[in-house]
Amino acid sequence: MSRFNDFNNAQVAALPAHLKQFIVDQHYEHYTPVDHAVWRYVMRQNYSYLKDVAYYPYIPGLQKAGLTIEKIPDLQEMNNALGKIGWGAVTVDGFIPPAAFMEYQAYRVLVIAADIRQLKHIEYTPAPDIIHESAGHAPIIADKDYHNYLSYFGSIGAKAMFSAQDFELYEAIRALSILKEMPDADAVEIQKAEERVEWQQANMGEPSEMALLSRLHWWTVEYGLIGGLDDPKIYGAGLLSSIGESASCMQAHVKKLPYTIDAVNYPYDITKPQPQLFVTPTFQNLIDVLEQFADTMSFRRGGVYGMQKAIDSKNTCTAVYSSGLQVSGTFTDMIVENGSPAFIKTTGPSALAYNNKQLKGHGKDYHKDGFSSPVGSLAGVDKPLEDLNTEELIEAGIEQGKHTMLKFKSGIQVSGEIKAVLTDGGKIQLITFTGCTATDKQGNVLFDPAWGEYDMAVGDRIVSVFCGAADKDAFLEIAQKSDIRTHHPNYDQHTIELHKLYQQVRNRRHKWGDFGFLGNVWMMLQKYHHDDWLCALEILELLDHNDAEPKLAAEIRQSLLTKAATEPEYKKLIEDGLYLIAHPVTEKLVV
């Protein structure tokens, strides 16, 4: 990516470095006249249909998000508009890892796939595209209750534990979505990719926090309905951006269920229409359900439960002591006494932080081989060690320059000369020893003086455990990032000629004048591009709305009706297009 462009948007400018790595340039000039025609067709369909079934703010929300019918949105224009409601937008390369996607939401930045779906996938694409992200997510952002839910969801999702299987499934879905958007994708390769997704889904083991949260995200942000069960409205972006499923989802065969915490028990398949949808009475109910789920998560539960989740995840995680000290690294072991962690251990580069800011001198270069420390209270001392005042510390034998022996209630012993005591926020957080020996209650060595200085974390309990480093940028945490890139076609001469025909029609729509030459465009379409239907519809729209060339219009209309009757894959698209010509969307809606 070239120099970082914040679009003069405060939310985008505030993004941390570990999220900026996913941003790509939009390259607006790469969108073809066919791409703009696809956008225009879908947007006109949306305006025509969704005004009756979408949650109320959808249409005014499009305007507030800086979107119009006529052209694919420019990211700068979107940021100018979204900035007024405290949001921003960036473009990325297809699917990004769920944890990163969630964190963008926490920063109130919409992640928009830079690509746009092919004409042959105009009704629905399994790949994220600019129609889904901007025409789906952006309009509803204007609703305050909803965008509060979205950013709150992001802040919780950013702390969710995820597994190696989660990333493998993400990779499989990303590969399949890219393959399906390739113009000449091999059917055998698609089948293999679909089988890989199915295998991953069937071999996930116990769903991680991220997997369960992703289900709540899917059934709300992507495929949510709001209102009553008998007459709900659409607010989910997946439905708002799918001109096929936004209509079919309202039919009786798609079950409508009340949205409760039970939605976490419903997996989803991104490649198929949904068999059921969930209806929330209000956006506040979304927050209530999210709170219910968050109470089950490691970042709120901490303790043995959270530590075990961190060990199982095999990813960088953070354990937070009750003193506020944060230990980040790959956790590999713990000692449990009386149902609580008594000792925790990381292996490999680790770091210490407070309030998500790395402590000076305690980065992963210093703690390159790992970090370990007791957890809990001292034996024979009523107050937690973290809360002792100066006099009480001296009484417990904790004094700079003195040799001491600390005995924990768990049986762990730490002895050595105290070099330093670090306090912050009114709590003792770290005691550094030289010549230190640490042993468990059986006498096994946990730390040997030959290993150097010993930094002992201080805290009565582990109050929170979450995925990722506390200070991600200082930790230089490069999120798991796919090596698979989206497909960008090199157009052959035949396709370039088709683009030129679309552009000629587009030029005519923006300039008043002679429509006779459109007969030449129609002739070229018939001769060289007989599969086309969208350019023909755009010509017919111009002729019909301007009462021009009635014979030509009648010929094009008949040809389209014949195509609809003889080629089933085009039937709904052509009929919907003809309906839009007869019932045009008024421009006042998009000013």
Coordinates of C-alpha atoms in Angstrom, one line a residue:
M1 CA 0.0 0.0 0.0
S2 CA 1.2 3.5 -0.7
R3 CA 1.4 6.3 2.0
F4 CA -1.4 5.9 4.5
N5 CA -4.4 8.0 3.6
D6 CA -6.7 8.9 6.5
F7 CA -9.2 10.8 4.2
N8 CA -9.1 13.6 6.7
N9 CA -11.4 11.4 8.8
A10 CA -10.8 11.3 12.6
Q11 CA -11.8 7.7 13.0
V12 CA -9.6 6.4 10.2
A13 CA -6.7 8.6 11.5
A14 CA -7.0 6.9 14.9
L15 CA -6.5 3.4 13.6
P16 CA -3.6 1.6 15.2
A17 CA -0.7 0.2 13.0
H18 CA -1.8 -3.5 13.4
L19 CA -5.1 -2.7 11.7
K20 CA -3.6 -0.5 9.0
Q21 CA -1.8 -3.5 7.6
F22 CA -5.1 -4.8 6.0
I23 CA -5.9 -1.5 4.2
V24 CA -5.5 -1.4 0.4
D25 CA -6.0 1.5 -2.0
Q26 CA -9.4 1.6 -3.6
H27 CA -8.0 2.3 -7.1
Y28 CA -11.2 3.9 -8.3
E29 CA -9.9 4.1 -11.8
H30 CA -10.0 0.2 -12.0
Y31 CA -13.8 0.1 -11.9
T32 CA -15.1 -0.5 -15.4
P33 CA -18.3 0.8 -17.1
V34 CA -19.8 -2.6 -16.5
D35 CA -19.0 -2.4 -12.8
H36 CA -20.8 1.0 -12.5
A37 CA -23.8 -0.5 -14.4
V38 CA -23.9 -3.4 -11.9
W39 CA -23.8 -1.0 -9.0
R40 CA -26.5 1.1 -10.6
Y41 CA -28.8 -1.9 -11.3
V42 CA -28.5 -3.2 -7.7
M43 CA -29.0 0.3 -6.2
R44 CA -32.1 0.9 -8.2
Q45 CA -33.5 -2.5 -7.2
N46 CA -32.7 -1.7 -3.6
Y47 CA -34.4 1.7 -3.7
S48 CA -37.4 0.2 -5.5
Y49 CA -37.9 -2.9 -3.2
L50 CA -36.2 -2.0 0.1
K51 CA -38.2 1.1 0.7
D52 CA -41.1 -1.3 1.7
V53 CA -39.2 -4.0 3.6
A54 CA -36.0 -2.3 5.0
Y55 CA -35.9 -0.7 8.4
Y56 CA -36.9 2.9 8.0
P57 CA -33.5 4.7 8.1
Y58 CA -32.2 2.7 5.1
I59 CA -32.9 5.2 2.3
P60 CA -32.0 8.4 4.2
G61 CA -29.1 6.5 5.6
L62 CA -27.7 5.9 2.1
Q63 CA -27.6 9.7 1.6
K64 CA -26.0 10.2 5.0
A65 CA -23.3 7.7 4.0
G66 CA -22.5 9.6 0.8
L67 CA -24.0 7.0 -1.6
T68 CA -25.8 7.5 -4.9
I69 CA -27.5 5.3 -7.4
E70 CA -25.4 6.4 -10.4
K71 CA -21.8 5.4 -9.5
I72 CA -19.7 3.3 -7.2
P73 CA -18.9 5.3 -4.1
D74 CA -15.6 7.0 -3.9
L75 CA -14.0 6.4 -0.5
Q76 CA -13.2 10.1 0.1
E77 CA -16.8 11.0 -0.5
M78 CA -17.9 8.3 1.9
N79 CA -15.5 9.4 4.6
N80 CA -16.7 13.0 4.2
A81 CA -20.3 11.9 4.9
L82 CA -19.6 9.2 7.5
G83 CA -17.3 11.6 9.4
K84 CA -20.4 13.7 10.3
I85 CA -21.8 10.8 12.3
G86 CA -18.5 9.8 13.9
W87 CA -17.6 6.9 11.6
G88 CA -15.1 6.3 8.8
A89 CA -14.4 3.8 6.0
V90 CA -11.4 2.0 4.5
T91 CA -11.0 -0.5 1.7
V92 CA -9.5 -4.0 2.2
D93 CA -8.8 -7.0 0.0
G94 CA -11.8 -9.3 0.4
F95 CA -12.4 -11.2 3.7
I96 CA -10.1 -10.2 6.6
P97 CA -9.7 -12.2 9.8
P98 CA -12.8 -11.9 12.1
A99 CA -10.8 -10.5 15.0
A100 CA -9.5 -7.7 12.9
F101 CA -12.9 -7.0 11.4
M102 CA -14.4 -6.8 14.9
E103 CA -11.7 -4.4 16.0
Y104 CA -12.3 -2.0 13.1
Q105 CA -15.9 -1.8 14.3
A106 CA -14.7 -0.9 17.8
Y107 CA -12.8 2.0 16.2
R108 CA -16.0 2.9 14.3
V109 CA -14.5 2.3 10.9
L110 CA -16.4 0.4 8.2
V111 CA -14.3 -2.2 6.4
I112 CA -15.2 -2.1 2.7
A113 CA -14.0 -4.7 0.2
A114 CA -12.6 -2.7 -2.7
D115 CA -13.8 -5.2 -5.4
I116 CA -17.3 -5.3 -6.9
R117 CA -19.1 -8.5 -7.9
Q118 CA -19.2 -9.7 -11.5
L119 CA -22.3 -9.2 -13.6
K120 CA -23.0 -13.0 -13.4
H121 CA -23.1 -12.7 -9.6
I122 CA -25.2 -9.6 -9.6
E123 CA -27.9 -11.0 -7.3
Y124 CA -25.6 -12.5 -4.7
T125 CA -21.9 -13.1 -4.2
P126 CA -20.2 -15.1 -1.4
A127 CA -17.3 -12.7 -1.6
P128 CA -17.5 -9.4 0.3
D129 CA -17.7 -6.6 -2.2
I130 CA -18.3 -2.8 -2.3
I131 CA -22.0 -3.3 -2.8
H132 CA -22.4 -5.5 0.3
E133 CA -20.2 -3.3 2.5
S134 CA -21.3 0.2 1.4
A135 CA -24.9 -0.3 0.3
G136 CA -25.4 -2.9 3.0
H137 CA -23.6 -1.7 6.1
A138 CA -23.2 2.0 5.6
P139 CA -26.9 3.1 5.4
I140 CA -27.9 1.8 8.8
I141 CA -24.9 3.4 10.5
A142 CA -26.9 6.6 10.6
D143 CA -29.1 5.0 13.3
K144 CA -27.5 5.9 16.6
D145 CA -28.8 2.8 18.6
Y146 CA -27.5 0.5 15.8
H147 CA -24.1 2.1 15.4
N148 CA -23.6 2.0 19.2
Y149 CA -24.4 -1.8 19.0
L150 CA -21.9 -2.2 16.1
S151 CA -19.0 -0.5 17.8
Y152 CA -19.8 -2.2 21.1
F153 CA -19.9 -5.6 19.4
G154 CA -16.5 -4.8 17.9
S155 CA -14.9 -4.0 21.3
I156 CA -16.1 -7.3 22.7
G157 CA -15.3 -9.3 19.5
A158 CA -11.7 -7.9 19.6
K159 CA -11.2 -9.7 22.9
A160 CA -12.7 -13.1 21.9
M161 CA -10.6 -16.2 22.0
F162 CA -10.1 -17.9 18.7
S163 CA -8.6 -21.2 17.6
A164 CA -6.3 -22.5 14.9
Q165 CA -9.4 -24.1 13.4
D166 CA -11.1 -20.7 13.2
F167 CA -8.3 -19.3 11.1
E168 CA -8.2 -22.5 8.9
L169 CA -12.0 -22.1 8.3
Y170 CA -11.5 -18.4 7.5
E171 CA -8.8 -19.3 5.0
A172 CA -11.0 -21.9 3.4
I173 CA -14.0 -19.5 3.1
R174 CA -11.7 -16.8 1.7
A175 CA -10.3 -19.1 -0.9
L176 CA -13.7 -20.3 -2.0
S177 CA -15.1 -16.8 -2.2
I178 CA -12.2 -15.6 -4.4
L179 CA -12.5 -18.7 -6.6
K180 CA -16.2 -18.2 -7.2
E181 CA -15.6 -14.6 -8.3
M182 CA -13.0 -15.6 -10.9
P183 CA -14.4 -15.3 -14.4
D184 CA -13.2 -18.6 -15.7
A185 CA -13.0 -20.6 -12.4
D186 CA -12.6 -24.3 -12.9
A187 CA -15.6 -26.3 -11.7
V188 CA -13.4 -29.0 -10.2
E189 CA -11.4 -26.4 -8.3
I190 CA -14.6 -24.9 -7.0
Q191 CA -15.9 -28.3 -5.9
K192 CA -12.6 -28.9 -4.0
A193 CA -12.8 -25.6 -2.3
E194 CA -16.4 -26.2 -1.3
E195 CA -15.4 -29.6 0.1
R196 CA -12.6 -28.0 2.0
V197 CA -15.0 -25.5 3.6
E198 CA -17.5 -28.3 4.5
W199 CA -14.6 -30.4 6.0
Q200 CA -13.4 -27.5 8.1
Q201 CA -16.9 -26.7 9.3
A202 CA -17.4 -30.4 10.3
N203 CA -14.1 -30.6 12.1
M204 CA -14.1 -27.4 14.2
G205 CA -14.3 -29.2 17.5
E206 CA -15.9 -27.2 20.3
P207 CA -16.7 -23.7 18.9
S208 CA -14.4 -20.9 20.2
E209 CA -15.7 -17.6 21.6
M210 CA -15.0 -16.1 18.2
A211 CA -16.9 -18.8 16.4
L212 CA -19.9 -18.2 18.6
L213 CA -19.7 -14.5 18.4
S214 CA -19.4 -14.7 14.6
R215 CA -22.8 -16.5 14.7
L216 CA -24.4 -13.6 16.7
H217 CA -22.8 -11.2 14.2
W218 CA -24.1 -13.1 11.3
W219 CA -27.7 -13.3 12.6
T220 CA -27.8 -9.6 13.5
V221 CA -25.3 -7.4 11.6
E222 CA -25.5 -9.5 8.4
Y223 CA -28.8 -11.2 8.3
G224 CA -30.9 -9.5 11.0
L225 CA -34.6 -8.5 10.9
I226 CA -36.2 -6.1 13.3
G227 CA -39.8 -5.6 14.5
G228 CA -42.6 -8.2 15.0
L229 CA -42.4 -11.8 13.9
D230 CA -45.3 -11.4 11.6
D231 CA -44.1 -8.2 9.8
P232 CA -40.3 -7.7 10.3
K233 CA -38.1 -5.2 8.5
I234 CA -34.6 -5.9 7.2
Y235 CA -31.5 -4.3 8.7
G236 CA -28.8 -6.9 8.1
A237 CA -26.3 -5.9 5.5
G238 CA -26.2 -9.4 3.8
L239 CA -29.9 -9.0 3.0
L240 CA -29.8 -5.3 2.2
S241 CA -27.1 -6.0 -0.4
S242 CA -28.6 -9.1 -2.0
I243 CA -31.4 -8.3 -4.4
G244 CA -32.2 -12.0 -4.5
E245 CA -32.3 -12.9 -0.9
S246 CA -33.9 -9.7 0.3
A247 CA -37.0 -10.8 -1.5
S248 CA -36.9 -14.5 -0.9
C249 CA -36.2 -14.1 2.9
M250 CA -39.6 -12.6 3.5
Q251 CA -41.4 -15.7 2.2
A252 CA -43.0 -18.1 4.6
H253 CA -40.6 -21.0 4.0
V254 CA -37.8 -19.0 5.8
K255 CA -38.5 -19.4 9.5
K256 CA -38.6 -16.2 11.6
L257 CA -37.4 -16.8 15.2
P258 CA -37.2 -14.4 18.1
Y259 CA -33.6 -13.2 18.6
T260 CA -32.2 -14.5 21.9
I261 CA -28.9 -15.9 23.1
D262 CA -30.1 -19.2 21.6
A263 CA -28.9 -17.8 18.2
V264 CA -25.4 -18.9 19.1
N265 CA -26.6 -22.5 18.6
Y266 CA -27.3 -21.9 14.9
P267 CA -24.2 -22.2 12.6
Y268 CA -24.4 -20.6 9.1
D269 CA -23.3 -21.3 5.6
I270 CA -22.2 -18.3 3.6
T271 CA -22.7 -20.1 0.3
K272 CA -26.4 -20.8 0.7
P273 CA -29.7 -18.9 1.4
Q274 CA -30.5 -18.9 5.1
P275 CA -33.1 -21.4 6.3
Q276 CA -34.1 -19.2 9.2
L277 CA -33.7 -15.6 10.3
F278 CA -33.9 -14.0 13.7
V279 CA -36.1 -11.0 14.5
T280 CA -35.2 -8.5 17.3
P281 CA -37.9 -6.2 18.6
T282 CA -35.4 -3.4 19.2
F283 CA -31.7 -2.7 18.7
Q284 CA -31.4 -2.5 22.6
N285 CA -32.3 -6.2 22.6
L286 CA -29.2 -6.8 20.5
I287 CA -27.1 -5.2 23.2
D288 CA -28.9 -7.2 25.9
V289 CA -28.2 -10.5 24.2
L290 CA -24.5 -9.5 23.5
E291 CA -24.1 -8.6 27.2
Q292 CA -25.5 -12.1 28.1
F293 CA -22.9 -13.7 25.9
A294 CA -20.1 -11.5 27.0
D295 CA -20.6 -12.6 30.6
T296 CA -19.6 -16.1 29.5
M297 CA -16.4 -15.0 27.9
S298 CA -12.8 -15.3 29.2
F299 CA -12.2 -11.5 29.3
R300 CA -15.0 -11.3 32.0
R301 CA -14.6 -14.6 33.7
G302 CA -10.8 -14.7 34.0
G303 CA -9.5 -17.3 36.5
V304 CA -8.8 -20.9 35.6
Y305 CA -11.5 -20.8 32.9
G306 CA -9.9 -18.0 31.1
M307 CA -6.3 -19.2 31.5
Q308 CA -7.3 -22.7 30.1
K309 CA -8.9 -21.0 27.1
A310 CA -5.7 -19.1 26.5
I311 CA -3.5 -22.2 26.8
D312 CA -5.9 -24.1 24.4
S313 CA -5.9 -21.3 21.8
K314 CA -2.1 -21.4 21.3
N315 CA -2.3 -17.8 20.2
T316 CA -1.0 -14.6 21.8
C317 CA -3.2 -13.8 24.7
T318 CA -3.3 -11.4 27.7
A319 CA -3.9 -12.3 31.3
V320 CA -4.8 -9.4 33.6
Y321 CA -3.9 -9.5 37.3
S322 CA -6.2 -7.8 39.9
S323 CA -3.4 -5.2 40.3
G324 CA -4.0 -4.1 36.7
L325 CA -0.7 -5.7 35.4
Q326 CA -1.2 -7.3 31.9
V327 CA 0.9 -10.2 30.8
S328 CA 0.9 -10.9 27.0
G329 CA 2.3 -13.9 25.3
T330 CA 1.6 -17.5 24.4
F331 CA 0.4 -19.2 27.6
T332 CA 1.6 -22.8 28.0
D333 CA 1.1 -23.8 31.6
M334 CA -0.5 -22.9 35.0
I335 CA -0.6 -24.3 38.5
V336 CA -4.0 -24.4 40.0
E337 CA -4.7 -24.3 43.8
N338 CA -8.1 -24.3 45.3
G339 CA -9.8 -23.7 42.0
S340 CA -7.7 -20.6 41.1
P341 CA -4.5 -20.0 39.2
A342 CA -1.5 -20.0 41.5
F343 CA 1.2 -19.7 38.8
I344 CA 1.0 -18.8 35.1
K345 CA 3.6 -19.3 32.4
T346 CA 4.2 -18.1 28.8
T347 CA 6.7 -19.5 26.3
G348 CA 8.4 -17.3 23.7
P349 CA 8.3 -13.5 23.3
S350 CA 6.1 -11.9 26.0
A351 CA 5.5 -8.4 27.3
L352 CA 4.1 -6.6 30.4
A353 CA 1.6 -3.7 30.2
Y354 CA -0.7 -1.5 32.2
N355 CA -3.9 0.1 30.8
N356 CA -2.9 -1.4 27.4
K357 CA 0.4 0.5 27.3
Q358 CA 3.6 -1.5 27.4
L359 CA 5.8 -1.0 30.5
K360 CA 9.1 0.5 29.7
G361 CA 11.8 -2.1 29.5
H362 CA 9.3 -5.0 29.5
G363 CA 8.7 -5.6 25.8
K364 CA 9.0 -8.9 24.0
D365 CA 12.7 -8.3 23.3
Y366 CA 13.4 -8.3 27.0
H367 CA 11.1 -11.2 27.8
K368 CA 12.0 -13.0 24.7
D369 CA 12.1 -16.5 26.3
G370 CA 8.8 -16.2 28.2
F371 CA 7.4 -15.0 31.5
S372 CA 6.2 -16.8 34.6
S373 CA 4.9 -15.6 37.9
P374 CA 2.9 -16.6 41.0
V375 CA -0.7 -15.4 41.5
G376 CA -2.3 -15.0 44.9
S377 CA -1.8 -13.8 48.4
L378 CA 1.1 -14.2 50.8
A379 CA 0.7 -16.7 53.7
G380 CA 0.1 -15.1 57.0
V381 CA -0.7 -11.7 55.5
D382 CA -4.4 -10.7 55.6
K383 CA -4.3 -8.0 52.8
P384 CA -3.5 -8.8 49.2
L385 CA 0.2 -8.1 48.4
E386 CA -0.9 -5.6 45.7
D387 CA -2.6 -3.4 48.4
L388 CA 0.2 -3.3 51.0
N389 CA 1.4 0.2 52.0
T390 CA 5.0 1.1 52.6
E391 CA 5.0 0.1 56.3
E392 CA 3.2 -3.2 55.6
L393 CA 5.7 -4.0 52.8
I394 CA 8.6 -3.5 55.2
E395 CA 6.8 -5.7 57.8
A396 CA 6.5 -8.4 55.1
G397 CA 10.2 -8.1 54.4
I398 CA 9.7 -6.4 51.1
E399 CA 12.3 -3.6 50.9
Q400 CA 14.6 -2.5 48.1
G401 CA 18.1 -3.8 48.6
K402 CA 17.1 -6.5 51.1
H403 CA 17.1 -10.2 50.7
T404 CA 13.7 -11.7 51.4
M405 CA 11.6 -14.9 51.2
L406 CA 8.0 -14.6 50.1
K407 CA 5.7 -17.6 50.9
F408 CA 2.4 -17.7 49.1
K409 CA -0.7 -19.4 50.4
S410 CA -0.4 -21.8 47.4
G411 CA 2.9 -23.1 48.7
I412 CA 5.0 -21.3 46.1
Q413 CA 8.1 -19.6 47.5
V414 CA 10.1 -16.8 46.0
S415 CA 13.5 -15.7 47.5
G416 CA 16.1 -13.2 46.4
E417 CA 17.3 -9.7 46.8
I418 CA 14.7 -7.1 45.9
K419 CA 15.9 -4.7 43.2
A420 CA 12.8 -2.7 42.5
V421 CA 9.1 -2.4 43.4
L422 CA 6.8 -1.0 40.7
T423 CA 3.5 0.5 41.6
D424 CA 0.8 2.2 39.5
G425 CA -2.8 3.1 40.0
G426 CA -2.4 2.7 43.8
K427 CA -1.4 -1.0 43.3
I428 CA 1.9 -2.9 43.5
Q429 CA 2.3 -4.6 40.2
L430 CA 5.8 -5.9 39.9
I431 CA 8.7 -6.8 42.2
T432 CA 12.1 -7.4 40.5
F433 CA 14.6 -9.8 42.2
T434 CA 18.2 -10.6 41.7
G435 CA 19.7 -14.0 42.6
C436 CA 16.2 -15.3 42.7
T437 CA 14.9 -18.8 43.3
A438 CA 11.2 -19.7 42.9
T439 CA 9.8 -23.2 43.8
D440 CA 6.4 -24.8 43.9
K441 CA 5.0 -26.5 47.0
Q442 CA 6.7 -29.8 46.0
G443 CA 10.0 -28.0 45.7
N444 CA 10.2 -28.1 41.9
V445 CA 12.2 -25.1 40.5
L446 CA 10.1 -22.5 38.8
F447 CA 12.9 -20.0 38.4
D448 CA 16.7 -20.4 38.8
P449 CA 19.1 -17.6 39.7
A450 CA 21.2 -18.5 36.7
W451 CA 18.4 -17.3 34.4
G452 CA 19.0 -13.7 35.4
E453 CA 16.7 -11.2 37.1
Y454 CA 13.2 -12.3 38.0
D455 CA 10.2 -10.0 37.5
M456 CA 7.5 -11.2 39.7
A457 CA 4.0 -10.1 38.8
V458 CA 1.8 -9.1 41.7
G459 CA -1.9 -9.7 42.0
D460 CA -4.4 -11.7 44.0
R461 CA -6.3 -13.1 41.1
I462 CA -6.4 -13.3 37.3
V463 CA -9.5 -11.1 36.6
S464 CA -9.5 -11.2 32.8
V465 CA -8.0 -13.2 29.9
F466 CA -8.4 -12.1 26.3
C467 CA -7.0 -12.9 22.9
G468 CA -4.2 -10.7 21.5
A469 CA -1.6 -8.5 23.1
A470 CA -2.5 -5.7 25.6
D471 CA -0.5 -3.2 23.6
K472 CA -0.7 -4.6 20.1
D473 CA 1.4 -1.9 18.4
A474 CA 4.2 -2.1 20.9
F475 CA 4.1 -5.9 20.7
L476 CA 4.3 -5.5 16.9
E477 CA 1.6 -8.1 16.6
I478 CA 1.1 -9.0 13.0
A479 CA -2.4 -10.5 12.9
Q480 CA -2.8 -13.7 11.0
K481 CA -3.1 -12.6 7.5
S482 CA -4.0 -14.6 4.4
D483 CA -1.5 -15.1 1.6
I484 CA -4.3 -15.6 -0.9
R485 CA -5.1 -12.4 -2.9
T486 CA -8.3 -11.6 -4.6
H487 CA -8.5 -12.0 -8.4
H488 CA -8.1 -8.9 -10.6
P489 CA -8.8 -9.8 -14.2
N490 CA -6.8 -8.7 -17.3
Y491 CA -9.5 -8.0 -19.8
D492 CA -9.2 -9.3 -23.3
Q493 CA -10.0 -7.1 -26.4
H494 CA -13.5 -8.5 -26.7
T495 CA -14.4 -7.5 -23.1
I496 CA -12.8 -4.1 -23.5
E497 CA -15.0 -3.5 -26.6
L498 CA -18.1 -4.4 -24.4
H499 CA -16.9 -1.9 -21.8
K500 CA -16.8 0.8 -24.4
L501 CA -20.4 0.1 -25.4
Y502 CA -21.5 0.4 -21.7
Q503 CA -19.6 3.7 -21.5
Q504 CA -21.3 5.1 -24.5
V505 CA -24.7 4.4 -23.0
R506 CA -23.5 5.8 -19.7
N507 CA -22.2 9.0 -21.4
R508 CA -25.6 9.4 -23.1
R509 CA -27.5 9.2 -19.8
H510 CA -25.5 12.2 -18.5
K511 CA -25.8 14.3 -21.7
W512 CA -29.0 15.4 -23.3
G513 CA -29.0 14.9 -27.1
D514 CA -29.4 12.4 -29.9
F515 CA -30.4 8.9 -29.0
G516 CA -30.2 7.5 -32.6
F517 CA -26.7 6.3 -32.2
L518 CA -27.8 3.9 -29.5
G519 CA -29.1 1.8 -32.4
N520 CA -25.4 1.2 -33.3
V521 CA -24.6 0.1 -29.8
W522 CA -27.6 -2.3 -29.9
M523 CA -26.3 -3.6 -33.2
M524 CA -22.9 -4.3 -31.8
L525 CA -24.4 -6.0 -28.8
Q526 CA -26.4 -8.3 -31.0
K527 CA -23.5 -9.1 -33.3
Y528 CA -20.6 -9.6 -30.8
H529 CA -22.1 -9.7 -27.2
H530 CA -25.3 -11.7 -27.5
D531 CA -25.1 -12.9 -23.9
D532 CA -25.5 -9.3 -22.6
W533 CA -28.8 -8.2 -21.1
L534 CA -27.8 -5.3 -18.8
C535 CA -26.5 -2.9 -21.4
A536 CA -29.7 -3.6 -23.5
L537 CA -31.8 -2.7 -20.5
E538 CA -29.9 0.5 -20.0
I539 CA -30.5 1.4 -23.7
L540 CA -34.2 0.6 -23.4
E541 CA -34.5 2.7 -20.2
L542 CA -33.0 5.8 -22.0
L543 CA -35.2 5.3 -25.0
D544 CA -38.4 4.7 -23.0
H545 CA -37.9 7.6 -20.6
N546 CA -37.2 10.0 -23.4
D547 CA -39.9 8.8 -25.8
A548 CA -37.1 8.2 -28.4
E549 CA -36.7 5.7 -31.2
P550 CA -39.9 3.7 -30.5
K551 CA -39.1 1.0 -33.2
L552 CA -35.7 0.4 -31.7
A553 CA -37.2 0.4 -28.2
A554 CA -39.8 -2.2 -29.2
E555 CA -37.1 -4.4 -30.8
I556 CA -34.9 -4.3 -27.7
R557 CA -37.9 -5.0 -25.4
Q558 CA -38.9 -8.0 -27.5
S559 CA -35.4 -9.4 -27.5
L560 CA -35.1 -9.1 -23.7
L561 CA -38.5 -10.8 -23.2
T562 CA -37.4 -13.6 -25.5
K563 CA -34.1 -14.0 -23.5
A564 CA -36.1 -14.0 -20.3
A565 CA -38.4 -16.7 -21.6
T566 CA -35.7 -19.0 -23.1
E567 CA -32.8 -18.5 -20.6
P568 CA -34.1 -19.0 -17.1
E569 CA -31.0 -17.6 -15.4
Y570 CA -31.8 -14.2 -16.8
K571 CA -35.6 -14.3 -16.2
K572 CA -35.8 -12.5 -12.9
L573 CA -33.0 -10.1 -13.6
I574 CA -34.7 -8.9 -16.9
E575 CA -38.2 -8.8 -15.5
D576 CA -37.0 -6.8 -12.5
G577 CA -35.1 -4.5 -14.9
L578 CA -38.2 -4.0 -17.0
Y579 CA -40.2 -3.2 -13.9
L580 CA -37.7 -0.5 -12.9
I581 CA -38.1 1.1 -16.4
A582 CA -41.9 1.1 -15.9
H583 CA -41.6 2.3 -12.3
P584 CA -38.5 4.5 -12.3
V585 CA -36.7 5.5 -9.1
T586 CA -36.9 9.3 -8.7
E587 CA -33.7 11.2 -8.4
K588 CA -34.9 13.2 -5.4
L589 CA -34.2 10.1 -3.3
V590 CA -30.5 10.3 -4.0
V591 CA -29.8 14.0 -3.9

